[in-house]
GROMACS .gro file of C-alpha atoms in nm:
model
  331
    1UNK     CA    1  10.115   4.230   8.771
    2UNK     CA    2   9.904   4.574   8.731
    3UNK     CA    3  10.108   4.684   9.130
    4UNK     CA    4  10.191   5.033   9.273
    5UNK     CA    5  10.477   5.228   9.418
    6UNK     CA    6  10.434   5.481   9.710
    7UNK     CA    7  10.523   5.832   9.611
    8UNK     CA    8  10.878   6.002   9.701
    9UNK     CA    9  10.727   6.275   9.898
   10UNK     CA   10  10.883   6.600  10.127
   11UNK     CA   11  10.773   6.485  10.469
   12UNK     CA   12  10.570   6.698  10.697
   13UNK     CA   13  10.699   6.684  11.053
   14UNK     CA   14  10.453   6.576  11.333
   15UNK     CA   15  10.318   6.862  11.537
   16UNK     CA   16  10.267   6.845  11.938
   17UNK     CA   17   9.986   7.063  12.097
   18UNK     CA   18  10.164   7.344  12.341
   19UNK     CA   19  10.013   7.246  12.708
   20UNK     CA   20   9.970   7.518  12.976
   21UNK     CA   21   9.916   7.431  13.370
   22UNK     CA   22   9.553   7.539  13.298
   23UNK     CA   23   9.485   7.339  12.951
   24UNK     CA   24   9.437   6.957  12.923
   25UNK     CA   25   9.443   6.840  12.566
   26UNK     CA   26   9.420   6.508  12.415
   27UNK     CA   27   9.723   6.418  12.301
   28UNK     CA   28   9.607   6.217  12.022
   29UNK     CA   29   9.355   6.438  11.888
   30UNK     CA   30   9.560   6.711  11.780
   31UNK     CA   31   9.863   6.543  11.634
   32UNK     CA   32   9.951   6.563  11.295
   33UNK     CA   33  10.081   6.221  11.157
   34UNK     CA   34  10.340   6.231  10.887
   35UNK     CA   35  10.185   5.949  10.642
   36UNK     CA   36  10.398   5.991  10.361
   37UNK     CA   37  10.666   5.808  10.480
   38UNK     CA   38  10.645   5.490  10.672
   39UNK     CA   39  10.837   5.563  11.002
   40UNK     CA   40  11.188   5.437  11.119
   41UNK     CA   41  11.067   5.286  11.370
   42UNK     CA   42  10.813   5.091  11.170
   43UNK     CA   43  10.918   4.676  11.139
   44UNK     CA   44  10.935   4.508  10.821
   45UNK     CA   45  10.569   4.337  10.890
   46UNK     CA   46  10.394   4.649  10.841
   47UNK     CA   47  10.532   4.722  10.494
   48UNK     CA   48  10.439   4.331  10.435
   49UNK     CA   49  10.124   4.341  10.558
   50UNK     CA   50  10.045   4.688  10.397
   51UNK     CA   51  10.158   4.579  10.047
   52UNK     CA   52   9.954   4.221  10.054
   53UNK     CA   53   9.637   4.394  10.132
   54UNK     CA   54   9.674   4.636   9.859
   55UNK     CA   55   9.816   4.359   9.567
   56UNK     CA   56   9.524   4.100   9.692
   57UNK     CA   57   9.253   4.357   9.690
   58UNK     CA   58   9.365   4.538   9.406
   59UNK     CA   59   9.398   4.206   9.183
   60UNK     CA   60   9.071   4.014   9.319
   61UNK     CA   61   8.780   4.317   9.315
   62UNK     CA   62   8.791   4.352   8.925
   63UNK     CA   63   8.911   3.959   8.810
   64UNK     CA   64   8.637   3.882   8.548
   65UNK     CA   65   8.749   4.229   8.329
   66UNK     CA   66   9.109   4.047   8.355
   67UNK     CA   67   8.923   3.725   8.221
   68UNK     CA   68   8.773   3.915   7.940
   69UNK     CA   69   9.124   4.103   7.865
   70UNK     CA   70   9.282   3.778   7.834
   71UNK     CA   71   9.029   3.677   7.605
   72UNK     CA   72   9.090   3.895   7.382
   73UNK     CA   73   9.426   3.937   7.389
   74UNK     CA   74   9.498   3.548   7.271
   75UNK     CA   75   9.645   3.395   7.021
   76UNK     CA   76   9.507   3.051   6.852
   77UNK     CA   77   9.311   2.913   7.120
   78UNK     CA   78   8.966   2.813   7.195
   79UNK     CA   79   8.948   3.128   7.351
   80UNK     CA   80   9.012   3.306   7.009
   81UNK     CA   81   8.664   3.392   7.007
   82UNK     CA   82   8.560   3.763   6.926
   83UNK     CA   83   8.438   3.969   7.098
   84UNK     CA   84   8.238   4.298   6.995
   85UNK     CA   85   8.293   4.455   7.364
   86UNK     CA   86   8.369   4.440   7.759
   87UNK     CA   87   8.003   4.411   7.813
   88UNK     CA   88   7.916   4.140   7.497
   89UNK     CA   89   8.188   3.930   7.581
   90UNK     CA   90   8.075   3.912   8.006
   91UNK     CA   91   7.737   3.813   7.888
   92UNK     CA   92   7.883   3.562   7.666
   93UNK     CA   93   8.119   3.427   7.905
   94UNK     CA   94   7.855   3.422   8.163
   95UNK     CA   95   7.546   3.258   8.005
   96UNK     CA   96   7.760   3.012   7.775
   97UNK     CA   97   8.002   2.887   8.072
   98UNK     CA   98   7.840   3.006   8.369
   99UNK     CA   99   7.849   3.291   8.626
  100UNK     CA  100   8.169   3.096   8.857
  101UNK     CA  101   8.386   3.084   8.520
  102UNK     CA  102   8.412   3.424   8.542
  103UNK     CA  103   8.627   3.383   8.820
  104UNK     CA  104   8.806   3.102   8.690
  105UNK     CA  105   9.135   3.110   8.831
  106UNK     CA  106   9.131   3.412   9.102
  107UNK     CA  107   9.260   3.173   9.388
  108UNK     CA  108   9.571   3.171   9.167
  109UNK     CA  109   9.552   3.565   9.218
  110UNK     CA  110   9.526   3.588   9.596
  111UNK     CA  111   9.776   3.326   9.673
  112UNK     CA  112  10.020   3.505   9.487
  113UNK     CA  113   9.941   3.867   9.469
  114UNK     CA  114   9.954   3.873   9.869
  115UNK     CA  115  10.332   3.749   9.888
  116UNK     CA  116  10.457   3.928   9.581
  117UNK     CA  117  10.291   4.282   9.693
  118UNK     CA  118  10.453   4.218  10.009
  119UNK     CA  119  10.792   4.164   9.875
  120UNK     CA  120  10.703   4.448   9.628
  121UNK     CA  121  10.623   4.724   9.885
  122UNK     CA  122  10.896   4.603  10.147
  123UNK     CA  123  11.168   4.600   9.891
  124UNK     CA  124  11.078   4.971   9.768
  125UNK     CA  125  11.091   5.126  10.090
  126UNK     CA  126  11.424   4.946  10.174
  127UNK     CA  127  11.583   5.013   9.859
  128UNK     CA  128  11.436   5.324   9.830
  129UNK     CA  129  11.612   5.431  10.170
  130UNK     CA  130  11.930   5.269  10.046
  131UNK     CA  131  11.933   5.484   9.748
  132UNK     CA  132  11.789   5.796   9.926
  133UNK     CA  133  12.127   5.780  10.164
  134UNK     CA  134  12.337   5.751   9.857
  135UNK     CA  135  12.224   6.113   9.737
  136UNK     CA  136  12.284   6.222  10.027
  137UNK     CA  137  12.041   6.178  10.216
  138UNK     CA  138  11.761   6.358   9.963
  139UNK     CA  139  11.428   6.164   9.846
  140UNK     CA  140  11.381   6.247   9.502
  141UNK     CA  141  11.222   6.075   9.191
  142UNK     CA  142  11.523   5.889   9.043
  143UNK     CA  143  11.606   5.689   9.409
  144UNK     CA  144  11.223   5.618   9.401
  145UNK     CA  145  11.230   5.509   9.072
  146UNK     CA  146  11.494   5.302   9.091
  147UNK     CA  147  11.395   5.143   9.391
  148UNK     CA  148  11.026   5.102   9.231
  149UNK     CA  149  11.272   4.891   8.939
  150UNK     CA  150  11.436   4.640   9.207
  151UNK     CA  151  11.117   4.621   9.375
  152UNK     CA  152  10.949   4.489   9.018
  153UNK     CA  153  11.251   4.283   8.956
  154UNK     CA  154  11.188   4.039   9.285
  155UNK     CA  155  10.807   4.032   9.290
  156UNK     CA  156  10.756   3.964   8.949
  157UNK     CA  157  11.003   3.656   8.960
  158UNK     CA  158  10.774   3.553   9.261
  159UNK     CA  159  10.429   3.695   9.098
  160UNK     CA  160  10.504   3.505   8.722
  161UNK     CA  161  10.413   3.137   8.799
  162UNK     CA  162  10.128   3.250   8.958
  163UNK     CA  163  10.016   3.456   8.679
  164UNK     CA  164  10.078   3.190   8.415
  165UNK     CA  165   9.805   2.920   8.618
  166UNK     CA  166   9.530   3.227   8.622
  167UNK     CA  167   9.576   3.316   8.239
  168UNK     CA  168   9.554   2.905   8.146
  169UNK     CA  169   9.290   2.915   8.379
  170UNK     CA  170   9.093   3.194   8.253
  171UNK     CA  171   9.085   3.027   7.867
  172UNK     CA  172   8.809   2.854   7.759
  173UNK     CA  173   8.820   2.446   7.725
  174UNK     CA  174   9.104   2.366   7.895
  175UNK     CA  175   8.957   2.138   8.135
  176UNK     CA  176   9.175   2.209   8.437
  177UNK     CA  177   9.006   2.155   8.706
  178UNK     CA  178   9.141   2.343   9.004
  179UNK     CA  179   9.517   2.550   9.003
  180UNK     CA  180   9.664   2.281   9.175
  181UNK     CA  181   9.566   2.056   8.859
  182UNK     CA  182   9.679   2.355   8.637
  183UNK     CA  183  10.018   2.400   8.746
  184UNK     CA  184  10.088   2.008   8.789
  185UNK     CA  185   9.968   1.961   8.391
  186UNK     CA  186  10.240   2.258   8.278
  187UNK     CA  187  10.442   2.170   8.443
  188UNK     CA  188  10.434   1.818   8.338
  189UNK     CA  189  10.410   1.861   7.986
  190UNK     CA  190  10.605   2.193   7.920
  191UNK     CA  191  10.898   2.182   8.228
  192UNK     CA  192  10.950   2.473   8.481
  193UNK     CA  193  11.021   2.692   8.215
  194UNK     CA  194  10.698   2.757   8.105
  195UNK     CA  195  10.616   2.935   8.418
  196UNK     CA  196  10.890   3.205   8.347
  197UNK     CA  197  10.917   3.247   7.915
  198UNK     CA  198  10.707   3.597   7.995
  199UNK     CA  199  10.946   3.646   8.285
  200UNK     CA  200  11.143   3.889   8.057
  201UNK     CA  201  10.852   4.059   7.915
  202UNK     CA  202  10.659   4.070   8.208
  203UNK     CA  203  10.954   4.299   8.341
  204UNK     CA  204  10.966   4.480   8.034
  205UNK     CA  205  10.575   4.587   8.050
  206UNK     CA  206  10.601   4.628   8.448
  207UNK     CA  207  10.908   4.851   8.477
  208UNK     CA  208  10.722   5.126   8.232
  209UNK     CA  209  10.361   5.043   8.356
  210UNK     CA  210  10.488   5.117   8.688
  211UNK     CA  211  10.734   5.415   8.586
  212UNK     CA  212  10.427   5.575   8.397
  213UNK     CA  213  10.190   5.510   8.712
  214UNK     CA  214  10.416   5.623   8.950
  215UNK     CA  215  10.501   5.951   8.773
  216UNK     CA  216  10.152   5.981   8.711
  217UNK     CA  217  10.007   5.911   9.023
  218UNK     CA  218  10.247   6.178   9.194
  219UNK     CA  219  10.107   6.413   8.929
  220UNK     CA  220   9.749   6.357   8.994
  221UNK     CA  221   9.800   6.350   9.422
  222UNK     CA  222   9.999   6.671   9.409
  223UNK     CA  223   9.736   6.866   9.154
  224UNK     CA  224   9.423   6.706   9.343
  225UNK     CA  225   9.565   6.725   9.710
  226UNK     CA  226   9.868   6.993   9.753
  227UNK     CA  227   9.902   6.967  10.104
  228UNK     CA  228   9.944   6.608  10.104
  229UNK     CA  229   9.774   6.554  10.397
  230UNK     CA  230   9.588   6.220  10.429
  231UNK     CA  231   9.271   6.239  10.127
  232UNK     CA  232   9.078   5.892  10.081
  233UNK     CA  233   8.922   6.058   9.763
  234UNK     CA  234   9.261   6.220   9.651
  235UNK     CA  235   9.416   5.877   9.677
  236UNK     CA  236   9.106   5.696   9.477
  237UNK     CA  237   9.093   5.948   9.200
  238UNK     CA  238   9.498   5.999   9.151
  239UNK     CA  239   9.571   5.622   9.167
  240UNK     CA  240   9.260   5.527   8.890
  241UNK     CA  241   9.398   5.745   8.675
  242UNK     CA  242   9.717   5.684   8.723
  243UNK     CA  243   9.657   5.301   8.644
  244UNK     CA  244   9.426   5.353   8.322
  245UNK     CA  245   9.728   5.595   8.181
  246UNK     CA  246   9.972   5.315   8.260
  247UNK     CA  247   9.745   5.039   8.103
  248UNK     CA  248   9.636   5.198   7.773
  249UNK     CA  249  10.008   5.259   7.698
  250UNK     CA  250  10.161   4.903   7.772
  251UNK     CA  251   9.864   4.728   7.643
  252UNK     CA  252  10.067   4.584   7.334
  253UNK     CA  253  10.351   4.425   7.561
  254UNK     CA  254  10.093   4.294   7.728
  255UNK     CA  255   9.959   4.128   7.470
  256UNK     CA  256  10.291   3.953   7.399
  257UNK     CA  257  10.264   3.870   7.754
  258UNK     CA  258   9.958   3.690   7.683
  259UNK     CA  259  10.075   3.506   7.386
  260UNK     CA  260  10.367   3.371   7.540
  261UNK     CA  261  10.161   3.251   7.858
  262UNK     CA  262   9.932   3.085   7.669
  263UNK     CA  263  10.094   2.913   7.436
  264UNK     CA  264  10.083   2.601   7.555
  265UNK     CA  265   9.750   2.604   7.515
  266UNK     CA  266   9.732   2.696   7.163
  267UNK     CA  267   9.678   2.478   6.856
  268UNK     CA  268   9.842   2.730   6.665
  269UNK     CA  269  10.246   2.533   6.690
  270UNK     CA  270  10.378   2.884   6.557
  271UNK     CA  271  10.235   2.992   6.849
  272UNK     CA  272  10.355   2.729   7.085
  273UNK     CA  273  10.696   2.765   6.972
  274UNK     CA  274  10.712   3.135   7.065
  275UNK     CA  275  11.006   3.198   7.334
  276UNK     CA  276  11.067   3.566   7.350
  277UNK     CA  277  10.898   3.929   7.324
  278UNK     CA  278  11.015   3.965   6.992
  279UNK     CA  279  10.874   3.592   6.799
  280UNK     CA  280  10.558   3.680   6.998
  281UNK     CA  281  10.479   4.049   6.855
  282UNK     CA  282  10.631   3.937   6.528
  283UNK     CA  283  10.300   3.621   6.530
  284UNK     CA  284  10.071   3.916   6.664
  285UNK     CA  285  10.187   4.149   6.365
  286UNK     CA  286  10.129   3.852   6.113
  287UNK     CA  287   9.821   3.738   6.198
  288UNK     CA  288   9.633   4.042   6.328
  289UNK     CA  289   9.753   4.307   6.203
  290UNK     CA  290   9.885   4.604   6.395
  291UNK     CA  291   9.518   4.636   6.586
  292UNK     CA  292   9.628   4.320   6.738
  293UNK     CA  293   9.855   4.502   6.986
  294UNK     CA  294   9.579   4.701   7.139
  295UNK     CA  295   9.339   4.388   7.132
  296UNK     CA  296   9.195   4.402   7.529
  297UNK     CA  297   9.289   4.768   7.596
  298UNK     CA  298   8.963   4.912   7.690
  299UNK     CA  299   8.870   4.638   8.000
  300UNK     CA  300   9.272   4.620   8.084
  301UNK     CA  301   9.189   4.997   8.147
  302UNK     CA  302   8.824   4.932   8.289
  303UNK     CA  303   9.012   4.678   8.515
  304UNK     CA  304   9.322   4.883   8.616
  305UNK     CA  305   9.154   5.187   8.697
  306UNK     CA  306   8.954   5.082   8.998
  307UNK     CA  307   9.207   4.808   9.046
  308UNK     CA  308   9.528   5.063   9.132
  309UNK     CA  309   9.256   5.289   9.273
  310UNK     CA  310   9.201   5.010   9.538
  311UNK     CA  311   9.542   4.943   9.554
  312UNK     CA  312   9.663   5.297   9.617
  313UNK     CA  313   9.403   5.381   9.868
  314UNK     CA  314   9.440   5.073  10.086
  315UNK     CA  315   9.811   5.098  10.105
  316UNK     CA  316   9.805   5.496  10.204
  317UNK     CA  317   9.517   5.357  10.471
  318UNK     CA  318   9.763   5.157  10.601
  319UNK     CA  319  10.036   5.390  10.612
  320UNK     CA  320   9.821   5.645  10.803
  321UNK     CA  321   9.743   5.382  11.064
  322UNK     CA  322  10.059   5.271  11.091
  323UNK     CA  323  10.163   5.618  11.112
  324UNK     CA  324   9.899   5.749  11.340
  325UNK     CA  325   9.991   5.431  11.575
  326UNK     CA  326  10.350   5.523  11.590
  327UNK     CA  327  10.286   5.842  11.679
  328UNK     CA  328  10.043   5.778  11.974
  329UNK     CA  329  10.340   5.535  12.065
  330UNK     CA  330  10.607   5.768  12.104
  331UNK     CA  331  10.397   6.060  12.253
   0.00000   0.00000   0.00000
């Protein structure tokens, strides 16, 4: 799950308009709404409802680039096909299977990118407060980061199944008709445990990913955008690069992620047999060589970038309405 972390920011206290006897001034048009954080006040919904825009939007806008990754990425399978590029291996896809199959499997995506985003962004901020309190009451980078690590912890144990029916989905000739087909099949002929083997590795190529993107992304915002003051285009820019920087560099454990979801579908039984990180980068290294642990890289990057752009700038959106309804609220 390429999903994002808000930034551990110094907040900006809202600002009220002096009146006079002689002025009258719109209260709302002149406040300044302090974004950055989510406030107090503000229920658990809105973090929900904030974070499931951003992971269903962020996953859904650039699917058939995931398709294509995948592709690439696996491991004796009908879809071991290869590819000379992004664009090559869309045209291929598209004219040899069809336009639809390059969305093969994105229902899989919004069904469970929506709940585990949620969970994602409304365990951060709660965490993140938890751990804020403990240093005394000072946001800084380590509470957010490690509240950005519990946060990956529970949506990725929610976000895994779901992943495992899009990647089966998104190989070629495997004849499953519908998700509902695909994740009655695994789990009939491989047991529940095939829908969490990349559980492990998952966390181990989500906890850096997000690390990387997070540090990154506060990077970017701060350089682009020093008063942090609400930027649409700040929030695009910083977040797309953020998530390309974060992709390149956990590409390989991703590809181990790959293997091990896939396996099932594999002909390849030293592939099927693979249970952890290490068995799967160890088949990788043996049968492709050490250029098979970038193998999807450039559109996992092409993905990602307007992907956690999307992400990032819908879930800021959301905190500045939020915010800016909060604020009207307590004037």
């Amino acid at each position: 799950m390429s999903s994002v972390v808000t930034s551990a920011t110094t907040s900006k206290f809202a600002t009220m308009p002096t009146l006079t006897h002689s002025t009258e001034v719109s209260p709302a048009a002149d406040i300044e709404y302090d974004y950055e954080e989510l406030p107090e006040t503000s229920p658990l919904t809105m973090h929900l409802i904030a974070g499931a825009a951003a992971g269903i939007m962020e996953h859904s806008v650039m699917y058939p680039f995931d398709i294509v990754k995948t592709r690439m990425q696996v491991v004796g399978s009908p879809s071991s096909v290869v590819y000379s590029g992004v664009t090559q291996a869309l045209k291929v896809i598209s004219t040899t299977e069809g336009v639809r199959s390059l969305w093969r499997g994105v229902m899989s995506v919004i069904l469970g990118a929506g709940p585990a985003h949620a969970v994602y962004f409304a365990t951060y901020e709660q965490t993140k407060k938890v751990f804020t309190a403990a240093a005394g009451g000072n946001a800084n980078a380590l509470a957010a980061g490690a509240a950005g690590g519990v946060a990956t912890i529970v949506s990725d144990a929610l976000m895994n199944p779901f992943d495992v029916i899009k990647q089966r989905m998104q190989l070629a000739g495997t004849g499953y008709r519908n998700i509902v087909d695909c994740a009655s099949k695994v789990l009939r002929n491989e047991g529940l445990r095939a829908f969490y083997v990349s559980y492990p590795t998952t966390l181990m190529m989500n906890m850096p990913f997000q690390s990387i993107q997070f540090g990154c992304y506060d990077m970017f915002r701060r350089s682009l955008n020093p008063t942090g003051s609400y930027s649409p285009i700040t929030h695009v820019f910083a977040g797309g690069m953020a998530g390309a920087v974060a992709a390149a560099l956990t590409t390989p454990i991703d590809c181990c992620k790959t293997l091990l979801q896939t396996r099932g579908a594999s002909a390849d039984l030293e592939v099927r047999a693979a249970n952890s990180m290490v068995t799967a980068a160890r088949i990788i290294y043996k049968q492709q060589g050490l250029n098979g642990f970038t193998r999807g890289m450039k559109p996992r990057v092409i993905a990602n970038f307007p992907a956690t752009a999307i992400s990032w700038t819908t879930y800021e959106y959301f905190k500045w309405v939020i915010s800016r309804r909060d604020a009207k609220r307590h004037f």
